[in-house]
PDB file of C-alpha atoms in Angstrom:
ATOM      1  CA  UNK A   1     100.888  99.170 108.055  1.00 92.00           C
ATOM      2  CA  UNK A   2      97.565  97.359 108.142  1.00 97.00           C
ATOM      3  CA  UNK A   3      97.113  95.093 111.147  1.00 97.00           C
ATOM      4  CA  UNK A   4      94.897  92.019 111.024  1.00 96.00           C
ATOM      5  CA  UNK A   5      92.902  91.627 114.322  1.00 92.00           C
ATOM      6  CA  UNK A   6      89.469  90.380 115.245  1.00 92.00           C
ATOM      7  CA  UNK A   7      88.844  89.396 111.668  1.00 93.00           C
ATOM      8  CA  UNK A   8      89.463  92.907 110.356  1.00 96.00           C
ATOM      9  CA  UNK A   9      92.200  94.771 108.584  1.00 97.00           C
ATOM     10  CA  UNK A  10      92.888  97.974 110.547  1.00 98.00           C
ATOM     11  CA  UNK A  11      95.001 101.094 109.800  1.00 98.00           C
ATOM     12  CA  UNK A  12      95.245 104.606 111.191  1.00 98.00           C
ATOM     13  CA  UNK A  13      96.282 107.442 108.859  1.00 97.00           C
ATOM     14  CA  UNK A  14      97.475 110.841 110.022  1.00 97.00           C
ATOM     15  CA  UNK A  15      97.382 113.959 107.887  1.00 97.00           C
ATOM     16  CA  UNK A  16      98.508 117.576 108.174  1.00 97.00           C
ATOM     17  CA  UNK A  17      95.088 118.840 108.985  1.00 98.00           C
ATOM     18  CA  UNK A  18      91.324 118.122 108.741  1.00 98.00           C
ATOM     19  CA  UNK A  19      91.128 119.144 104.979  1.00 98.00           C
ATOM     20  CA  UNK A  20      93.716 116.709 103.990  1.00 97.00           C
ATOM     21  CA  UNK A  21      92.077 113.985 105.944  1.00 97.00           C
ATOM     22  CA  UNK A  22      88.744 114.647 104.527  1.00 97.00           C
ATOM     23  CA  UNK A  23      90.186 114.765 100.943  1.00 97.00           C
ATOM     24  CA  UNK A  24      91.650 111.396 101.555  1.00 97.00           C
ATOM     25  CA  UNK A  25      88.324 110.109 102.766  1.00 97.00           C
ATOM     26  CA  UNK A  26      86.664 111.470  99.632  1.00 97.00           C
ATOM     27  CA  UNK A  27      89.163 109.504  97.465  1.00 97.00           C
ATOM     28  CA  UNK A  28      88.721 106.364  99.427  1.00 97.00           C
ATOM     29  CA  UNK A  29      84.885 106.670  99.230  1.00 97.00           C
ATOM     30  CA  UNK A  30      85.090 106.818  95.359  1.00 96.00           C
ATOM     31  CA  UNK A  31      87.535 103.828  95.360  1.00 95.00           C
ATOM     32  CA  UNK A  32      85.462 101.673  97.700  1.00 95.00           C
ATOM     33  CA  UNK A  33      82.252 102.407  95.688  1.00 95.00           C
ATOM     34  CA  UNK A  34      83.923 101.237  92.448  1.00 95.00           C
ATOM     35  CA  UNK A  35      84.998  98.039  94.242  1.00 93.00           C
ATOM     36  CA  UNK A  36      81.500  97.676  95.839  1.00 90.00           C
ATOM     37  CA  UNK A  37      83.274  97.309  99.291  1.00 91.00           C
ATOM     38  CA  UNK A  38      82.664  99.856 102.029  1.00 90.00           C
ATOM     39  CA  UNK A  39      84.884 100.428 104.946  1.00 94.00           C
ATOM     40  CA  UNK A  40      83.967 101.197 108.541  1.00 95.00           C
ATOM     41  CA  UNK A  41      85.945 104.320 109.413  1.00 97.00           C
ATOM     42  CA  UNK A  42      86.262 107.344 111.737  1.00 98.00           C
ATOM     43  CA  UNK A  43      87.699 110.683 111.333  1.00 98.00           C
ATOM     44  CA  UNK A  44      88.868 113.014 114.162  1.00 98.00           C
ATOM     45  CA  UNK A  45      90.544 116.149 112.927  1.00 97.00           C
ATOM     46  CA  UNK A  46      93.595 114.993 111.088  1.00 98.00           C
ATOM     47  CA  UNK A  47      93.236 111.259 111.815  1.00 98.00           C
ATOM     48  CA  UNK A  48      91.373 108.647 109.793  1.00 98.00           C
ATOM     49  CA  UNK A  49      90.863 105.084 111.075  1.00 98.00           C
ATOM     50  CA  UNK A  50      89.766 102.371 108.704  1.00 98.00           C
ATOM     51  CA  UNK A  51      88.497  98.773 109.411  1.00 97.00           C
ATOM     52  CA  UNK A  52      87.983  96.367 106.569  1.00 97.00           C
ATOM     53  CA  UNK A  53      86.089  92.962 106.630  1.00 95.00           C
ATOM     54  CA  UNK A  54      83.877  91.205 104.299  1.00 91.00           C
ATOM     55  CA  UNK A  55      80.456  90.968 105.786  1.00 80.00           C
ATOM     56  CA  UNK A  56      79.041  88.783 103.137  1.00 79.00           C
ATOM     57  CA  UNK A  57      81.918  86.225 103.853  1.00 81.00           C
ATOM     58  CA  UNK A  58      80.949  85.961 107.449  1.00 79.00           C
ATOM     59  CA  UNK A  59      82.854  88.868 108.792  1.00 84.00           C
ATOM     60  CA  UNK A  60      86.326  87.668 107.903  1.00 88.00           C
ATOM     61  CA  UNK A  61      89.229  89.197 106.029  1.00 94.00           C
ATOM     62  CA  UNK A  62      89.305  88.120 102.263  1.00 93.00           C
ATOM     63  CA  UNK A  63      91.344  88.889  99.180  1.00 94.00           C
ATOM     64  CA  UNK A  64      88.760  91.659  98.554  1.00 93.00           C
ATOM     65  CA  UNK A  65      89.779  93.430 101.813  1.00 96.00           C
ATOM     66  CA  UNK A  66      93.445  92.994 100.985  1.00 96.00           C
ATOM     67  CA  UNK A  67      92.807  94.477  97.483  1.00 95.00           C
ATOM     68  CA  UNK A  68      91.101  97.504  98.789  1.00 96.00           C
ATOM     69  CA  UNK A  69      93.776  97.986 101.551  1.00 97.00           C
ATOM     70  CA  UNK A  70      96.438  98.038  98.937  1.00 96.00           C
ATOM     71  CA  UNK A  71      94.602 100.470  96.937  1.00 96.00           C
ATOM     72  CA  UNK A  72      93.966 102.701  99.900  1.00 97.00           C
ATOM     73  CA  UNK A  73      97.693 102.581 100.554  1.00 96.00           C
ATOM     74  CA  UNK A  74      98.471 103.954  97.155  1.00 93.00           C
ATOM     75  CA  UNK A  75      96.102 106.979  97.755  1.00 91.00           C
ATOM     76  CA  UNK A  76      97.883 107.802 100.968  1.00 85.00           C
ATOM     77  CA  UNK A  77     101.272 108.217  99.542  1.00 76.00           C
TER      78      UNK A  77
END
């Protein structure tokens, strides 16, 4: 579940191992590039943390962030 704090959407994803986490990140990267919207994220072993905010809208959460978050959710299923 995404949480909205400090003008960002945040979610942590956990996978079975590093390869699965990295595969997920690759899919998110392609999706984000298509939407011209690039997340801030980290990866530690099987965990991926993502923060979404619209820098060009004054670092606030916009519909664009929510759209990308929903698309990322579909990838994680």
